[in-house]
Amino acid sequence: MATNAPTATEYIQHHMAHLSSMKQGVIVDFSVLNYDTIFFSILMMVVMFFLLRAGAKNATSGVPGKVQCAVEMLVEMVNNQAKSIVHGDRTYIAPLALTVFCWVTLMNSIDLIPVDLFPMIAGWFGLHYLRPLPTADLNGTLGISFGVLLLMFYYGIKVKGATGFVVELFTAPFGKNPLLWPFNLLLNLIEYLAKFVSLGMRLFGNMYAGELLFFLLALLGGFALEFGPIGAASAGLGQIAAGLVWWLFHVLIVLLQAFIMMMLTLVYIGQAHSSH
């Protein structure tokens, strides 16, 4: 009997398609917006502010509760990292690092939700495509790294002054000889570009690979239905076991990638405070 079930390729392609403004037939259009990436990024930011505000609002000087203990440990960890890396005014840098860690953690955590849940809910409202993981979208991760790049420029100018910042672009690292100015400028521009691209690509690559593996695990049960009841039962048990193992391992990836993003943000801003 013929069925309308999608093939494995069609299933993955459908789940990797964004709810976007791109028109059919348009291959490259810089005006395209991925609405799902924007929506879930903002949603996770609102959730983060709500959770941190709730922790601060319920804080007590007496015996702390579990939530307060967790928030205090997190704040202390981030503050210690900021002190060890950034030598200078850290009034806004430690809160920035805390924001990056919490926000990226919550966005990454969407990957721990069953892959068919959000697309199924979107289908109830007539939305045929939805990709809820913002950090598996290169636009989202490069957007975060672009914000860090702007902060590097801001703190570089704030600490060294506009003149000092420009002078360093042309005189470091090879020296002040005018013949070396073009090479110094080129090297510094490449360094900023490499930091910008690598910061976004690192997070994107890890989360993209993790998301894709969840899609493949989701396909395992349906694929085995072709082998009869025994094959389906065996694949179902294998899917549960493999899915649970990967889910537990992915919890570490979610936290690790957020921690790396926070640490690199601190390192890059710390470098903006120092001179060559």
Short mmCIF file of C-alpha atoms in Angstrom, two decimals:
data_model
loop_
_atom_site.label_atom_id
_atom_site.label_comp_id
_atom_site.label_asym_id
_atom_site.label_seq_id
_atom_site.Cartn_x
_atom_site.Cartn_y
_atom_site.Cartn_z
CA MET A 1 0.00 0.00 0.00
CA ALA A 2 1.38 3.38 -0.99
CA THR A 3 2.01 5.87 1.80
CA ASN A 4 2.69 9.57 1.94
CA ALA A 5 5.41 9.18 4.56
CA PRO A 6 8.48 11.27 3.73
CA THR A 7 11.81 9.66 2.96
CA ALA A 8 14.75 10.11 5.34
CA THR A 9 16.16 12.86 3.14
CA GLU A 10 12.83 14.68 2.93
CA TYR A 11 12.36 14.39 6.70
CA ILE A 12 15.73 15.95 7.48
CA GLN A 13 15.37 18.64 4.82
CA HIS A 14 11.96 19.57 6.22
CA HIS A 15 13.23 19.83 9.79
CA MET A 16 16.24 21.88 8.73
CA ALA A 17 14.16 24.43 6.83
CA HIS A 18 13.55 27.74 8.58
CA LEU A 19 10.35 29.68 8.93
CA SER A 20 11.66 32.63 6.97
CA SER A 21 10.75 35.46 4.66
CA MET A 22 12.55 33.84 1.73
CA LYS A 23 10.42 33.55 -1.38
CA GLN A 24 10.34 30.45 -3.51
CA GLY A 25 13.02 30.45 -6.16
CA VAL A 26 15.23 32.92 -4.30
CA ILE A 27 18.66 31.41 -3.62
CA VAL A 28 20.53 34.34 -2.09
CA ASP A 29 18.78 37.33 -0.64
CA PHE A 30 20.34 39.38 2.15
CA SER A 31 16.92 40.69 3.16
CA VAL A 32 15.78 37.22 4.27
CA LEU A 33 14.78 36.92 7.93
CA ASN A 34 14.60 33.60 9.77
CA TYR A 35 11.61 34.29 11.97
CA ASP A 36 12.07 31.14 14.08
CA THR A 37 15.66 32.07 15.00
CA ILE A 38 14.60 35.58 15.99
CA PHE A 39 11.56 34.38 17.95
CA PHE A 40 13.31 31.65 19.97
CA SER A 41 16.37 33.83 20.61
CA ILE A 42 14.19 36.57 22.10
CA LEU A 43 12.04 34.02 23.94
CA MET A 44 15.10 32.48 25.62
CA MET A 45 16.36 35.94 26.55
CA VAL A 46 13.03 36.72 28.22
CA VAL A 47 13.13 33.38 30.05
CA MET A 48 16.69 34.11 31.19
CA PHE A 49 15.77 37.52 32.58
CA PHE A 50 12.73 36.04 34.32
CA LEU A 51 14.76 33.26 35.97
CA LEU A 52 17.59 35.56 37.09
CA ARG A 53 15.14 38.17 38.34
CA ALA A 54 13.22 35.53 40.28
CA GLY A 55 16.48 34.34 41.84
CA ALA A 56 17.46 37.89 42.82
CA LYS A 57 13.97 38.80 44.06
CA ASN A 58 13.79 35.79 46.37
CA ALA A 59 17.35 36.20 47.65
CA THR A 60 17.76 36.23 51.40
CA SER A 61 20.62 36.89 53.78
CA GLY A 62 19.60 33.85 55.80
CA VAL A 63 19.72 30.22 54.73
CA PRO A 64 19.57 30.30 50.92
CA GLY A 65 17.27 28.09 48.93
CA LYS A 66 18.31 25.83 46.06
CA VAL A 67 17.65 28.44 43.39
CA GLN A 68 19.59 31.11 45.27
CA CYS A 69 22.50 28.73 45.83
CA ALA A 70 22.62 27.89 42.13
CA VAL A 71 22.50 31.56 41.09
CA GLU A 72 25.14 32.57 43.64
CA MET A 73 27.48 29.78 42.51
CA LEU A 74 27.00 30.78 38.89
CA VAL A 75 27.58 34.48 39.57
CA GLU A 76 30.68 33.73 41.65
CA MET A 77 32.10 31.46 38.94
CA VAL A 78 31.59 34.07 36.23
CA ASN A 79 32.96 36.88 38.40
CA ASN A 80 36.11 34.88 39.22
CA GLN A 81 36.71 34.18 35.53
CA ALA A 82 36.24 37.87 34.70
CA LYS A 83 38.72 38.88 37.43
CA SER A 84 41.37 36.46 36.16
CA ILE A 85 41.06 37.45 32.49
CA VAL A 86 40.08 41.13 32.30
CA HIS A 87 42.45 43.52 34.06
CA GLY A 88 40.63 46.81 34.37
CA ASP A 89 37.14 48.10 34.93
CA ARG A 90 34.82 45.07 35.13
CA THR A 91 31.64 46.93 36.10
CA TYR A 92 29.72 45.68 33.07
CA ILE A 93 31.96 42.87 31.84
CA ALA A 94 31.08 40.27 34.48
CA PRO A 95 27.30 40.83 33.97
CA LEU A 96 27.91 40.62 30.21
CA ALA A 97 29.67 37.27 30.60
CA LEU A 98 26.85 36.00 32.83
CA THR A 99 24.30 37.08 30.22
CA VAL A 100 26.20 35.32 27.43
CA PHE A 101 26.51 32.09 29.42
CA CYS A 102 22.86 31.95 30.53
CA TRP A 103 21.44 33.02 27.18
CA VAL A 104 23.49 30.59 25.09
CA THR A 105 22.77 27.78 27.57
CA LEU A 106 19.02 28.31 27.27
CA MET A 107 19.16 28.54 23.47
CA ASN A 108 21.26 25.37 23.28
CA SER A 109 18.85 23.60 25.64
CA ILE A 110 16.11 23.74 23.00
CA ASP A 111 18.02 20.93 21.28
CA LEU A 112 17.17 18.67 24.24
CA ILE A 113 13.44 18.88 23.42
CA PRO A 114 12.10 16.14 21.07
CA VAL A 115 12.80 17.24 17.50
CA ASP A 116 9.23 16.72 16.26
CA LEU A 117 7.47 18.60 19.06
CA PHE A 118 7.80 22.21 17.94
CA PRO A 119 7.28 21.49 14.20
CA MET A 120 4.15 19.52 15.12
CA ILE A 121 2.78 22.41 17.20
CA ALA A 122 3.66 24.84 14.39
CA GLY A 123 1.71 22.63 11.98
CA TRP A 124 -1.43 23.13 14.08
CA PHE A 125 -1.20 26.84 13.21
CA GLY A 126 -0.55 26.26 9.51
CA LEU A 127 3.22 26.75 9.68
CA HIS A 128 4.89 24.14 7.49
CA TYR A 129 8.48 24.88 8.53
CA LEU A 130 10.00 25.61 11.92
CA ARG A 131 13.55 25.19 13.17
CA PRO A 132 13.56 26.18 16.83
CA LEU A 133 17.29 25.88 17.66
CA PRO A 134 18.77 29.40 17.20
CA THR A 135 22.39 28.31 17.71
CA ALA A 136 22.15 25.85 14.79
CA ASP A 137 21.52 28.85 12.53
CA LEU A 138 24.74 30.55 11.43
CA ASN A 139 22.91 33.88 11.31
CA GLY A 140 22.18 33.60 15.02
CA THR A 141 25.68 32.62 16.15
CA LEU A 142 27.39 35.18 13.92
CA GLY A 143 24.98 37.78 15.29
CA ILE A 144 26.26 37.03 18.80
CA SER A 145 29.89 37.14 17.66
CA PHE A 146 29.25 40.44 15.86
CA GLY A 147 28.03 41.90 19.14
CA VAL A 148 31.24 40.72 20.80
CA LEU A 149 33.25 42.28 17.95
CA LEU A 150 31.57 45.63 18.53
CA LEU A 151 32.38 45.37 22.24
CA MET A 152 36.01 44.68 21.39
CA PHE A 153 36.12 47.92 19.40
CA TYR A 154 34.26 49.79 22.15
CA TYR A 155 36.58 48.72 24.96
CA GLY A 156 39.65 49.12 22.77
CA ILE A 157 38.71 52.75 22.14
CA LYS A 158 37.56 53.31 25.73
CA VAL A 159 40.78 52.02 27.30
CA LYS A 160 43.32 53.32 24.78
CA GLY A 161 41.46 56.31 23.39
CA ALA A 162 40.49 56.73 19.75
CA THR A 163 43.97 57.90 18.78
CA GLY A 164 45.72 55.12 20.70
CA PHE A 165 43.43 52.49 19.20
CA VAL A 166 44.10 53.65 15.63
CA VAL A 167 47.84 54.00 16.28
CA GLU A 168 47.97 50.42 17.57
CA LEU A 169 46.23 49.17 14.43
CA PHE A 170 49.04 50.62 12.30
CA THR A 171 52.07 50.04 14.56
CA ALA A 172 51.50 46.63 16.19
CA PRO A 173 52.91 44.05 16.13
CA PHE A 174 55.84 44.72 13.76
CA GLY A 175 56.77 48.26 14.80
CA LYS A 176 56.28 51.93 14.03
CA ASN A 177 58.20 52.09 10.76
CA PRO A 178 55.82 53.62 8.15
CA LEU A 179 56.80 50.90 5.69
CA LEU A 180 55.29 48.35 8.06
CA TRP A 181 51.99 50.16 8.55
CA PRO A 182 50.10 48.34 5.75
CA PHE A 183 51.25 44.95 7.05
CA ASN A 184 50.31 45.81 10.63
CA LEU A 185 46.87 47.03 9.58
CA LEU A 186 46.25 43.96 7.42
CA LEU A 187 47.31 41.58 10.18
CA ASN A 188 45.11 43.31 12.78
CA LEU A 189 42.10 43.29 10.46
CA ILE A 190 42.62 39.58 9.77
CA GLU A 191 42.88 38.96 13.52
CA TYR A 192 39.57 40.72 14.21
CA LEU A 193 37.90 38.89 11.32
CA ALA A 194 39.23 35.53 12.51
CA LYS A 195 37.91 36.14 16.02
CA PHE A 196 34.51 37.17 14.67
CA VAL A 197 34.15 34.18 12.35
CA SER A 198 35.61 31.52 14.65
CA LEU A 199 33.48 32.59 17.62
CA GLY A 200 30.25 32.16 15.66
CA MET A 201 31.34 29.13 13.63
CA ARG A 202 32.46 27.14 16.69
CA LEU A 203 29.07 27.33 18.38
CA PHE A 204 27.18 26.82 15.12
CA GLY A 205 29.20 23.75 14.08
CA ASN A 206 28.78 21.92 17.37
CA MET A 207 25.07 22.59 17.73
CA TYR A 208 24.38 21.88 14.04
CA ALA A 209 26.06 18.48 14.33
CA GLY A 210 24.19 17.66 17.53
CA GLU A 211 20.85 18.63 16.00
CA LEU A 212 21.53 16.52 12.92
CA LEU A 213 22.32 13.48 15.05
CA PHE A 214 18.99 13.86 16.87
CA PHE A 215 17.26 13.84 13.47
CA LEU A 216 19.04 10.62 12.52
CA LEU A 217 18.08 8.98 15.82
CA ALA A 218 14.46 10.03 15.28
CA LEU A 219 14.52 8.29 11.91
CA LEU A 220 15.78 5.01 13.35
CA GLY A 221 12.41 3.77 14.65
CA GLY A 222 10.46 4.56 11.50
CA PHE A 223 13.11 3.00 9.25
CA ALA A 224 12.91 -0.33 11.10
CA LEU A 225 9.16 -0.64 10.58
CA GLU A 226 9.97 -2.07 7.16
CA PHE A 227 11.54 -5.13 8.84
CA GLY A 228 8.40 -6.33 10.59
CA PRO A 229 7.44 -6.49 14.27
CA ILE A 230 10.75 -7.94 15.48
CA GLY A 231 12.81 -5.42 13.58
CA ALA A 232 10.60 -2.57 14.73
CA ALA A 233 10.83 -3.65 18.36
CA SER A 234 14.60 -4.04 18.19
CA ALA A 235 15.07 -0.67 16.51
CA GLY A 236 12.66 0.95 18.96
CA LEU A 237 14.71 -0.27 21.92
CA GLY A 238 17.91 0.74 20.14
CA GLN A 239 16.48 4.16 19.40
CA ILE A 240 15.56 4.71 23.06
CA ALA A 241 18.96 3.54 24.30
CA ALA A 242 20.97 5.50 21.75
CA GLY A 243 18.76 8.55 22.13
CA LEU A 244 19.11 8.54 25.92
CA VAL A 245 22.89 8.17 25.76
CA TRP A 246 23.23 10.97 23.23
CA TRP A 247 20.76 13.17 25.14
CA LEU A 248 22.76 12.82 28.36
CA PHE A 249 26.02 13.51 26.52
CA HIS A 250 24.44 16.47 24.76
CA VAL A 251 23.61 18.08 28.12
CA LEU A 252 27.38 18.41 28.61
CA ILE A 253 27.76 19.85 25.10
CA VAL A 254 25.02 22.41 25.79
CA LEU A 255 26.80 23.65 28.92
CA LEU A 256 30.31 23.34 27.48
CA GLN A 257 29.54 25.38 24.37
CA ALA A 258 27.93 28.11 26.48
CA PHE A 259 30.97 28.13 28.77
CA ILE A 260 33.36 28.34 25.82
CA MET A 261 31.37 31.20 24.31
CA MET A 262 31.50 33.05 27.65
CA MET A 263 35.24 32.42 28.11
CA LEU A 264 36.14 33.55 24.59
CA THR A 265 34.03 36.67 25.07
CA LEU A 266 36.03 37.46 28.21
CA VAL A 267 39.34 36.65 26.52
CA TYR A 268 38.64 38.87 23.51
CA ILE A 269 37.43 41.76 25.65
CA GLY A 270 40.44 41.24 27.94
CA GLN A 271 42.72 41.49 24.91
CA ALA A 272 41.01 44.76 23.99
CA HIS A 273 42.09 46.11 27.40
CA SER A 274 45.75 45.27 26.83
CA SER A 275 48.31 46.67 24.42
CA HIS A 276 50.57 44.77 22.05
#
